[in-house]
mmCIF file of N, CA and C in Angstrom:
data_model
loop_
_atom_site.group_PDB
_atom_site.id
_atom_site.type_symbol
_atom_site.label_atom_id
_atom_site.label_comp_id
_atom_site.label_asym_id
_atom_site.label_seq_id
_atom_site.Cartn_x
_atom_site.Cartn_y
_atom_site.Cartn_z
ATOM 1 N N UNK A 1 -51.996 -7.301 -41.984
ATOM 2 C CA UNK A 1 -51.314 -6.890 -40.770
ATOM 3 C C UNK A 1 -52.284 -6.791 -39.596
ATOM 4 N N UNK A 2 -53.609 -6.800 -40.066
ATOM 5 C CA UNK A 2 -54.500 -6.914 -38.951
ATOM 6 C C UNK A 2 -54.225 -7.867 -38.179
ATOM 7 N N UNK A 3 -53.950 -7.619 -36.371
ATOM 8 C CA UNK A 3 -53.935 -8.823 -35.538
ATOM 9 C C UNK A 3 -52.713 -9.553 -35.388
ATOM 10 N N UNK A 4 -51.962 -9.154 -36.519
ATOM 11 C CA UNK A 4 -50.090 -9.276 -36.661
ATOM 12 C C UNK A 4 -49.707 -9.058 -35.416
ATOM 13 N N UNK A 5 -49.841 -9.300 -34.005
ATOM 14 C CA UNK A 5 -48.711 -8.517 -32.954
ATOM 15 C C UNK A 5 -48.097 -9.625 -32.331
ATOM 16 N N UNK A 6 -47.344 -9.207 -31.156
ATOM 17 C CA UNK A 6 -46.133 -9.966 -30.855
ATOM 18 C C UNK A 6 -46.091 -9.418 -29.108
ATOM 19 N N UNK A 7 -46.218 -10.038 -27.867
ATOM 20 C CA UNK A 7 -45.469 -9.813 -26.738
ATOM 21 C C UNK A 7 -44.540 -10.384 -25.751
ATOM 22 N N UNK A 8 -43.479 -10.090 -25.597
ATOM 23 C CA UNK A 8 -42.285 -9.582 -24.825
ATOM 24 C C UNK A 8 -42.196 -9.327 -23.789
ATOM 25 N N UNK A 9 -42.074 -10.144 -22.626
ATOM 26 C CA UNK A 9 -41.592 -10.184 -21.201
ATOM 27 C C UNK A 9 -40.351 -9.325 -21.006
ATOM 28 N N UNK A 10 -39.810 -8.355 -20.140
ATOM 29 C CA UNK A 10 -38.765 -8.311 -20.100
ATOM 30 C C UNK A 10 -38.559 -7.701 -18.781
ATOM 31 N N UNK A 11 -37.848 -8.476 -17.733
ATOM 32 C CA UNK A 11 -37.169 -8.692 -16.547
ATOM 33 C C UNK A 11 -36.899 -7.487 -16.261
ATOM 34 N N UNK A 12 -37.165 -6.346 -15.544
ATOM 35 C CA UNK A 12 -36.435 -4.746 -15.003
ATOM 36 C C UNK A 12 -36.037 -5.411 -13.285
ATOM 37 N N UNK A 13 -34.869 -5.236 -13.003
ATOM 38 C CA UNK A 13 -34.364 -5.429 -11.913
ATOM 39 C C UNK A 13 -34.336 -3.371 -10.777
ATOM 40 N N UNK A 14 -34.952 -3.225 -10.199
ATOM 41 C CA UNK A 14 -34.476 -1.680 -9.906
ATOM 42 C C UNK A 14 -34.510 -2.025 -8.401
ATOM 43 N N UNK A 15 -32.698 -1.721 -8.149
ATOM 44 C CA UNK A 15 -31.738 -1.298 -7.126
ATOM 45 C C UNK A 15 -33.247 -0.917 -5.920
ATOM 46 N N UNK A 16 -32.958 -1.010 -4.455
ATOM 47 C CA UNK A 16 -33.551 -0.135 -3.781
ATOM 48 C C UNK A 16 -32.557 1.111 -3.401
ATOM 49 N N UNK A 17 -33.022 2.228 -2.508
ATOM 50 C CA UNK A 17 -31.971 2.694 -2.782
ATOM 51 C C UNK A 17 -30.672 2.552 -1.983
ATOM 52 N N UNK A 18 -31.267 1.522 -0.366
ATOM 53 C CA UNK A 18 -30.886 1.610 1.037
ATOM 54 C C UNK A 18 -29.292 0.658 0.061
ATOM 55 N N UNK A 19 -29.548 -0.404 -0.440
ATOM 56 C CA UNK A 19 -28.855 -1.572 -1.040
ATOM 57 C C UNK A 19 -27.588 -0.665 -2.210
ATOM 58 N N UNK A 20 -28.210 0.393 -2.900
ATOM 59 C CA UNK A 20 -27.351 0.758 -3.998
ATOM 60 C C UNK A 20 -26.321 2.138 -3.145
ATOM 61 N N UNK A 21 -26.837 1.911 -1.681
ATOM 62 C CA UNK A 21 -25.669 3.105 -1.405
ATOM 63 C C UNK A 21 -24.476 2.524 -0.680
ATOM 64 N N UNK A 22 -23.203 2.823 -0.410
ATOM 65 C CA UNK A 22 -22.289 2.671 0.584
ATOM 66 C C UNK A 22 -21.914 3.594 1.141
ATOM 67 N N UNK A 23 -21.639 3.056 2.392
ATOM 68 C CA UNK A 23 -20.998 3.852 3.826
ATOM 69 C C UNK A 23 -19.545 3.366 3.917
ATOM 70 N N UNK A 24 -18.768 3.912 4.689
ATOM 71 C CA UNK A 24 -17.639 3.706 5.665
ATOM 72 C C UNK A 24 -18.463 3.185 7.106
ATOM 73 N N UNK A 25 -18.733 2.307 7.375
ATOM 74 C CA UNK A 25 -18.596 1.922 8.396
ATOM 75 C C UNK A 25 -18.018 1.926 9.800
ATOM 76 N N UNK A 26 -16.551 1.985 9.537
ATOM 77 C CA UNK A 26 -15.599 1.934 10.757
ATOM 78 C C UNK A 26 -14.274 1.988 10.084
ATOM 79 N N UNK A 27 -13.486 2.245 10.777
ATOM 80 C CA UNK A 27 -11.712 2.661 10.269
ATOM 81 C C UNK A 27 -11.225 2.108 11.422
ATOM 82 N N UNK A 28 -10.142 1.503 11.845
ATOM 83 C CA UNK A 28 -9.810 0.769 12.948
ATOM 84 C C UNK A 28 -7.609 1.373 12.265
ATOM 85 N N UNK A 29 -7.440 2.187 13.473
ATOM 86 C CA UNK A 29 -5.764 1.976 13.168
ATOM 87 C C UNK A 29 -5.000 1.293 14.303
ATOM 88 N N UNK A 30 -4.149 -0.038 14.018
ATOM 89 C CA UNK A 30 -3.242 -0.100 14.883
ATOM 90 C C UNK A 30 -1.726 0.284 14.774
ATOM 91 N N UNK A 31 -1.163 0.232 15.668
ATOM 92 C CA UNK A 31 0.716 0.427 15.427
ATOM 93 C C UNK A 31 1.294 -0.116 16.275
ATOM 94 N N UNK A 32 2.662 -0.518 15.945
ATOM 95 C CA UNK A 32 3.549 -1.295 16.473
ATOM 96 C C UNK A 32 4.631 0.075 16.372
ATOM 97 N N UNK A 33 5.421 0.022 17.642
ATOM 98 C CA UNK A 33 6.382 0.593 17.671
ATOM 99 C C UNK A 33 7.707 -0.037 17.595
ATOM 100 N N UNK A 34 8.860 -0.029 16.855
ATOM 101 C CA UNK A 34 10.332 -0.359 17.128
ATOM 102 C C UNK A 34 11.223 0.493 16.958
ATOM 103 N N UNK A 35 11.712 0.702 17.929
ATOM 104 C CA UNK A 35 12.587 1.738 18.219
ATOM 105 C C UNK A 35 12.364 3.350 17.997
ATOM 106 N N UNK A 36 12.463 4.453 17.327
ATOM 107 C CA UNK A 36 12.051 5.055 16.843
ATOM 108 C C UNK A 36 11.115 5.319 15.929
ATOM 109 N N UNK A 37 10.699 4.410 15.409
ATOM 110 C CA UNK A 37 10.055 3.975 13.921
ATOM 111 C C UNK A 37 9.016 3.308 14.455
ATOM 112 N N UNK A 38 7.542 3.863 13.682
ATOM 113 C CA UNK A 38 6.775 3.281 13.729
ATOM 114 C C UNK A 38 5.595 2.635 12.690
ATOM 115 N N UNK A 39 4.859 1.121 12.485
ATOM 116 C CA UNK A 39 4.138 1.059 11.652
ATOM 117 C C UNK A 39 2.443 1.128 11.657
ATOM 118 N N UNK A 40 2.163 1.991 11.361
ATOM 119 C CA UNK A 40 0.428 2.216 11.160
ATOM 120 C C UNK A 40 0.156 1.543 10.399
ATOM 121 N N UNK A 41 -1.548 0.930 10.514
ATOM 122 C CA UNK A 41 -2.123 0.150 9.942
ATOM 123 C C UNK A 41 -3.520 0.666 10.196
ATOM 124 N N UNK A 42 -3.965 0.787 9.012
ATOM 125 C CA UNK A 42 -5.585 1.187 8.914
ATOM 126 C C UNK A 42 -6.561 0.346 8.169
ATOM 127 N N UNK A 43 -7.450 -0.237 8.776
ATOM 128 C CA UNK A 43 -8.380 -0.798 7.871
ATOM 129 C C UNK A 43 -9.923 0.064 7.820
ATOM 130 N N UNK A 44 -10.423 -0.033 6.948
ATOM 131 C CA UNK A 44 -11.584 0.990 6.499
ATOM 132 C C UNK A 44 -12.649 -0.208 5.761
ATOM 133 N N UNK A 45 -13.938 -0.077 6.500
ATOM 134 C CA UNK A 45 -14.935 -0.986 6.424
ATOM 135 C C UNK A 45 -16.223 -0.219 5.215
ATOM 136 N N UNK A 46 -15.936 -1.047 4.188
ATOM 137 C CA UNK A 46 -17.284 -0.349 3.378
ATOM 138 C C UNK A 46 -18.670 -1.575 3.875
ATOM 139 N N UNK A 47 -19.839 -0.784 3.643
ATOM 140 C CA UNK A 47 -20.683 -1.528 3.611
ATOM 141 C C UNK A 47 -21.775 -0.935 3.196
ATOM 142 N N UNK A 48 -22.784 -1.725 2.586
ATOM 143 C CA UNK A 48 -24.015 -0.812 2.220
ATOM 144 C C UNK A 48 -25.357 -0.683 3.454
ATOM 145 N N UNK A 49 -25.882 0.456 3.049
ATOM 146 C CA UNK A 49 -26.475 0.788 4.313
ATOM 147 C C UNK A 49 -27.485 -0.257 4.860
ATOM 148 N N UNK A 50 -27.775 -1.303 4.334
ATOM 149 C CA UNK A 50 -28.622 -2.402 5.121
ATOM 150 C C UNK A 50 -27.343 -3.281 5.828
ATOM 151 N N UNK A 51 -25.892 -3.041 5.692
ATOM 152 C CA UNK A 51 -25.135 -4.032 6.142
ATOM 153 C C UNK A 51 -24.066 -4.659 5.481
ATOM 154 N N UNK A 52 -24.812 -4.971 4.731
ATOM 155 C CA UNK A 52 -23.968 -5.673 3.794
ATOM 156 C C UNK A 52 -22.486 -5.404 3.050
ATOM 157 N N UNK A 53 -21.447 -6.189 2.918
ATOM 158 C CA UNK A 53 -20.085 -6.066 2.278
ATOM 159 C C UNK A 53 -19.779 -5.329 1.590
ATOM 160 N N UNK A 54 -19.396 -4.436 0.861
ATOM 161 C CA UNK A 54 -19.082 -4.195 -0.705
ATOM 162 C C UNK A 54 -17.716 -4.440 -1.157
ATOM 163 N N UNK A 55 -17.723 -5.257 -1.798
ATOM 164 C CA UNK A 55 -16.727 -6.107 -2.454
ATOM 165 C C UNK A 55 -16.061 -5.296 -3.686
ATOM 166 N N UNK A 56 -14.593 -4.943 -3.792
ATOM 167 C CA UNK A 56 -14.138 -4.605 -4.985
ATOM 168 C C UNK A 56 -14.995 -3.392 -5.287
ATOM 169 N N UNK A 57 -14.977 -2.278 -3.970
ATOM 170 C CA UNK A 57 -14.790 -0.615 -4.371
ATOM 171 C C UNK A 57 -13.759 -0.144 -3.918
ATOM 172 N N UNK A 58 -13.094 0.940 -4.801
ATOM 173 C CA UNK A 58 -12.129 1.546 -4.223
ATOM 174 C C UNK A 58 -12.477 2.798 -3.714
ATOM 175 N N UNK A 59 -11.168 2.742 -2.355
ATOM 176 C CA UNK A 59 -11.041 4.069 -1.436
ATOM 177 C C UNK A 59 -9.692 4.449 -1.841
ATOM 178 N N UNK A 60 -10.005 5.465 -1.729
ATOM 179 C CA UNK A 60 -8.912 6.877 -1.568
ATOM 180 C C UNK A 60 -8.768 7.318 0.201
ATOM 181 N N UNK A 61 -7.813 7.535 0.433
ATOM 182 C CA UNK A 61 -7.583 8.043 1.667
ATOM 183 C C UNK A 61 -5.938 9.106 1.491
ATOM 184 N N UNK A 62 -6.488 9.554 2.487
ATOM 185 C CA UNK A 62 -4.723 10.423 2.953
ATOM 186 C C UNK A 62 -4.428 10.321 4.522
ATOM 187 N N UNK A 63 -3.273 9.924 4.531
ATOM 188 C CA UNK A 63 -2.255 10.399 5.960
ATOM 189 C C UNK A 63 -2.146 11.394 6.554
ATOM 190 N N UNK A 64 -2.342 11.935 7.427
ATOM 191 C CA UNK A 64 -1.561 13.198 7.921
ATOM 192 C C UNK A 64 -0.606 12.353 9.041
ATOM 193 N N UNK A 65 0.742 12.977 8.745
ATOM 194 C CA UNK A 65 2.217 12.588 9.717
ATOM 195 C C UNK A 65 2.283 13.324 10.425
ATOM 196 N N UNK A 66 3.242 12.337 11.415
ATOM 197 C CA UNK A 66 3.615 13.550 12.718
ATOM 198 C C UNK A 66 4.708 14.627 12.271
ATOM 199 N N UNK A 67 4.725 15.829 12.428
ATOM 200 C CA UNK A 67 5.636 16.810 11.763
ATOM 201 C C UNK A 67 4.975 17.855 10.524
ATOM 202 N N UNK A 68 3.629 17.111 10.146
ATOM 203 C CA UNK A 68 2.695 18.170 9.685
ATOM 204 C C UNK A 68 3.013 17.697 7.796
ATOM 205 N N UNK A 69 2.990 16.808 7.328
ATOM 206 C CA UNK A 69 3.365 15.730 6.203
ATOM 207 C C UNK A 69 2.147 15.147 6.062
ATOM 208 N N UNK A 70 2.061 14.769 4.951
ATOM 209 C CA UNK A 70 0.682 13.861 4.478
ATOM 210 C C UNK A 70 1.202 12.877 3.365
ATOM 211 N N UNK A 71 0.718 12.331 3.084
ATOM 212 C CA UNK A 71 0.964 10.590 2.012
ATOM 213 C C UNK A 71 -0.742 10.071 1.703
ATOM 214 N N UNK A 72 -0.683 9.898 0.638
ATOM 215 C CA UNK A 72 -2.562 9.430 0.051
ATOM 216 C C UNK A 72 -1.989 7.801 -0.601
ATOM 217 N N UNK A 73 -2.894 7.237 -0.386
ATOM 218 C CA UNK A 73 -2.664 6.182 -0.778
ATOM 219 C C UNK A 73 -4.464 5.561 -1.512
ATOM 220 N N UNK A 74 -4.243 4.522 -2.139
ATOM 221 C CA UNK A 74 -5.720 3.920 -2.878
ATOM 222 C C UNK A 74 -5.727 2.678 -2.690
ATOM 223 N N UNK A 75 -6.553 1.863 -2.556
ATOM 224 C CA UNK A 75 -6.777 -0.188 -2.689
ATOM 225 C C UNK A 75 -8.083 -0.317 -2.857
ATOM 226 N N UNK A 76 -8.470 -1.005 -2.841
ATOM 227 C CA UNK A 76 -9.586 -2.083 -3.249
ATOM 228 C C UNK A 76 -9.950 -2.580 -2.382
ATOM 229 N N UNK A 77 -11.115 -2.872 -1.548
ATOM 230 C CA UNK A 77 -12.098 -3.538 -0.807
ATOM 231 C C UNK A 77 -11.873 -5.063 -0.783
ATOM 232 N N UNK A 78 -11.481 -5.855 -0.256
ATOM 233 C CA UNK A 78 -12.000 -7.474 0.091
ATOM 234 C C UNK A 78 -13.179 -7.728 -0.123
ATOM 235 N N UNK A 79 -13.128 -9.257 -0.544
ATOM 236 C CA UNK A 79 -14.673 -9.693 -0.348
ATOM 237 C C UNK A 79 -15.137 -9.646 0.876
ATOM 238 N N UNK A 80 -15.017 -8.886 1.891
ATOM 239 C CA UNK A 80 -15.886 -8.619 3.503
ATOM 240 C C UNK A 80 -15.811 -6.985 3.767
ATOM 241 N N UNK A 81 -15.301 -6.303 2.324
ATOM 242 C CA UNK A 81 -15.544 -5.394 2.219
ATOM 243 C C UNK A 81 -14.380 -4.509 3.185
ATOM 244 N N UNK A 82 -12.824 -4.957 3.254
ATOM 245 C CA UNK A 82 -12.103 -3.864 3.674
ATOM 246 C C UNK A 82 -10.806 -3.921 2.797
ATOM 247 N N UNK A 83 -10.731 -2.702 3.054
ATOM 248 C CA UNK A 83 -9.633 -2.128 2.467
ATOM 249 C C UNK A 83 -8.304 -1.668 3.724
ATOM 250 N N UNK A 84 -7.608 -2.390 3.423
ATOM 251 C CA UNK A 84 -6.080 -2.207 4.115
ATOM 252 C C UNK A 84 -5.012 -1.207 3.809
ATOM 253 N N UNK A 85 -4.386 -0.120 4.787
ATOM 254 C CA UNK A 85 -3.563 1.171 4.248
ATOM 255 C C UNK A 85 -2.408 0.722 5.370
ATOM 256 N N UNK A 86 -1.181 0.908 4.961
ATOM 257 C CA UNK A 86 -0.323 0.946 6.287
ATOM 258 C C UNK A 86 0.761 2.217 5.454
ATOM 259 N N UNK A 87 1.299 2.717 6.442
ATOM 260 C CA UNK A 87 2.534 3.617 6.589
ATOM 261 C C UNK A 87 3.659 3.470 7.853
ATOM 262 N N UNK A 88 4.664 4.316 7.584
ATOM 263 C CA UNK A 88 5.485 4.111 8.375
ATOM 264 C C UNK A 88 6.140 5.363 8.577
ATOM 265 N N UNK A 89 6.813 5.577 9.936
ATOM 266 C CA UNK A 89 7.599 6.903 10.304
ATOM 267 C C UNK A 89 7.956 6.960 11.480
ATOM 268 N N UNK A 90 8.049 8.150 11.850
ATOM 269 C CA UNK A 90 8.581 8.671 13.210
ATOM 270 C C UNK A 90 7.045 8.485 14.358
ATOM 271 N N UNK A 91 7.513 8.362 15.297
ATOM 272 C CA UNK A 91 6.357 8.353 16.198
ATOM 273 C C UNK A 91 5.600 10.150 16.409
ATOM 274 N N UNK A 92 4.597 9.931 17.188
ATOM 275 C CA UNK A 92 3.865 10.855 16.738
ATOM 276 C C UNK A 92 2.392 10.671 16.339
ATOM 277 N N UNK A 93 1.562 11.229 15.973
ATOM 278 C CA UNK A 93 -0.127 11.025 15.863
ATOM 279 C C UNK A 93 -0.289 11.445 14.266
ATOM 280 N N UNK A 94 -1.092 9.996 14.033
ATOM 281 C CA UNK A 94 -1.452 9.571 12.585
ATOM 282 C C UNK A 94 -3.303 9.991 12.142
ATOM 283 N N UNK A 95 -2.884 10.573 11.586
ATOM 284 C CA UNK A 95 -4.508 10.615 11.032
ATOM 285 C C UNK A 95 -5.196 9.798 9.724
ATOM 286 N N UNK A 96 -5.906 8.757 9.682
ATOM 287 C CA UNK A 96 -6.250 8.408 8.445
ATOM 288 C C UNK A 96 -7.604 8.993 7.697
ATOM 289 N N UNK A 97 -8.222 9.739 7.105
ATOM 290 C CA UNK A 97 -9.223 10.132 6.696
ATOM 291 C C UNK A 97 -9.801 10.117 5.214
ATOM 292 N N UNK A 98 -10.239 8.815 5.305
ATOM 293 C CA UNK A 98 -11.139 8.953 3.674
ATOM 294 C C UNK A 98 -11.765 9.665 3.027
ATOM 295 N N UNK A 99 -10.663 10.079 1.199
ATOM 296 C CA UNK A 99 -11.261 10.976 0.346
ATOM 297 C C UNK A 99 -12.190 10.858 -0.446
ATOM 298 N N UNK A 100 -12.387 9.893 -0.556
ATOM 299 C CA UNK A 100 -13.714 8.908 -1.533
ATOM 300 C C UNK A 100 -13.659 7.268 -1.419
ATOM 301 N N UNK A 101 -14.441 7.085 -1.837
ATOM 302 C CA UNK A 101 -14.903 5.450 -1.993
ATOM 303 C C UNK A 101 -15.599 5.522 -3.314
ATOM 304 N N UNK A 102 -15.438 4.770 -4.174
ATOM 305 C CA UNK A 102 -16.295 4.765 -5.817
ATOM 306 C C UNK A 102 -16.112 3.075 -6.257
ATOM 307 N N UNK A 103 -17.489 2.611 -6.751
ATOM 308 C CA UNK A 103 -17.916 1.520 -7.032
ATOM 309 C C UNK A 103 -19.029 1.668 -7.926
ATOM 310 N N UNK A 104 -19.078 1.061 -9.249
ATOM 311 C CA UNK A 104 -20.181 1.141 -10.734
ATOM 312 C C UNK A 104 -21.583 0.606 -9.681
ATOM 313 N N UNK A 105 -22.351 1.652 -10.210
ATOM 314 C CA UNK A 105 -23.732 1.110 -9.389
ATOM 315 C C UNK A 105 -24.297 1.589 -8.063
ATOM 316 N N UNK A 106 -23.466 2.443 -7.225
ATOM 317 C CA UNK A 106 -23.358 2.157 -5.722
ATOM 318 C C UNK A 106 -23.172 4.085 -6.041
ATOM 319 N N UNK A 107 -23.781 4.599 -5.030
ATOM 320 C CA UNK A 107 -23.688 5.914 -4.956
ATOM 321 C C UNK A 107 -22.776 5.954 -3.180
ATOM 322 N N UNK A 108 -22.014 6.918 -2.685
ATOM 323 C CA UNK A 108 -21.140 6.738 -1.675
ATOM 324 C C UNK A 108 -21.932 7.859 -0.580
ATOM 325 N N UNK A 109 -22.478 7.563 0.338
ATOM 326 C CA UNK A 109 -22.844 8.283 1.246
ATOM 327 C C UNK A 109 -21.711 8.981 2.643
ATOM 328 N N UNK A 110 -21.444 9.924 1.990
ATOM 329 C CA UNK A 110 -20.162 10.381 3.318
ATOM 330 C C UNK A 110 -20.757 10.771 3.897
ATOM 331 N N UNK A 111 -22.071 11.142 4.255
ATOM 332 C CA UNK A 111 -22.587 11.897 5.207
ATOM 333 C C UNK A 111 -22.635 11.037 6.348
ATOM 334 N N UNK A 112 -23.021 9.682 5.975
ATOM 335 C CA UNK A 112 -23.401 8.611 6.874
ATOM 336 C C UNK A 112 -22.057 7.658 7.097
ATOM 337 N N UNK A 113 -21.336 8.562 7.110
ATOM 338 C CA UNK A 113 -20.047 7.551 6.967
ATOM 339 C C UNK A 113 -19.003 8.428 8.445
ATOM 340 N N UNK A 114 -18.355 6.851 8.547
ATOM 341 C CA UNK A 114 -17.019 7.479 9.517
ATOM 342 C C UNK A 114 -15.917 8.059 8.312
ATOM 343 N N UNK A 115 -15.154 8.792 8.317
ATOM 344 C CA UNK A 115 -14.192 9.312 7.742
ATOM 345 C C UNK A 115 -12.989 9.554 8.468
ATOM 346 N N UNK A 116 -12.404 9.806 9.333
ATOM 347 C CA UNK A 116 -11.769 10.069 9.951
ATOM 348 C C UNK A 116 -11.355 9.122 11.312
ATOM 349 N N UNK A 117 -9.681 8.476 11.525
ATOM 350 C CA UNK A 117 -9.471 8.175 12.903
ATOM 351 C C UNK A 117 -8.112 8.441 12.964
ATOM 352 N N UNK A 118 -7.544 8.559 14.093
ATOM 353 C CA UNK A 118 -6.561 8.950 14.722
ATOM 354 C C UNK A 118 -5.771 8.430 15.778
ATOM 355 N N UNK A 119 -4.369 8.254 15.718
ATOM 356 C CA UNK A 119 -3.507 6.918 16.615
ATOM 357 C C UNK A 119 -2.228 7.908 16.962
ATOM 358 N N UNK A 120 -1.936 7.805 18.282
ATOM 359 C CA UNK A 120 -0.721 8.478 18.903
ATOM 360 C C UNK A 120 0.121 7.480 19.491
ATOM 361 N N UNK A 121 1.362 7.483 18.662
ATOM 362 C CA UNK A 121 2.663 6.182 19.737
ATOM 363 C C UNK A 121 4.287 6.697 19.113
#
């Protein structure tokens, strides 16, 4: 067994950490009004903190309605990294504010994140 040995390359890939985190970026709501009734539309931008997309994480968000009502809804990220929410109701001021974002690998920075926007029609 003298001199018997054996070595083994083996590839360690390690995340930085700027790359393994995500943000909210930006939340953008529009609405269309018809007649009484109106439709909100929210899109919510993940990205990791150098920039980049994140593809296929999910957000959690909730509504607040006009009349003091809330509605939560969940989706999945695009490959450019957004996630699309719409609702519908009475006119009045919409709040959309993200409850989480979670993706294997990716730690979620709310600190550095928008969370919150708001639309009156």
């Amino acid at each position: 067994t003298l001199g018997n040995w054996s070595q083994s390359e083996i590839p360690v890939v390690v995340a930085s950490g700027s790359d393994s985190q995500m943000r909210v970026s930006s939340i953008t709501l529009s609405a269309k009004r018809s007649g009484k009734r109106v439709d909100v539309t929210g899109d919510v931008i993940v990205r990791t903190t150098t920039g980049s997309a994140v593809p296929a994480a999910g957000v959690a968000v909730r509504w607040s309605l006009p009349g003091g009502g809330s509605q939560t809804a969940s989706a999945t990220t695009d490959s450019s990294g957004r996630a699309r929410f719409r609702v519908s109701g009475a006119r009045g001021t919409y709040t959309l504010t993200v409850t989480g974002v979670a993706k294997t690998g990716y730690a979620f920075d709310a600190a550095g994140s928008v969370l919150s926007r708001t639309i009156t029609r």
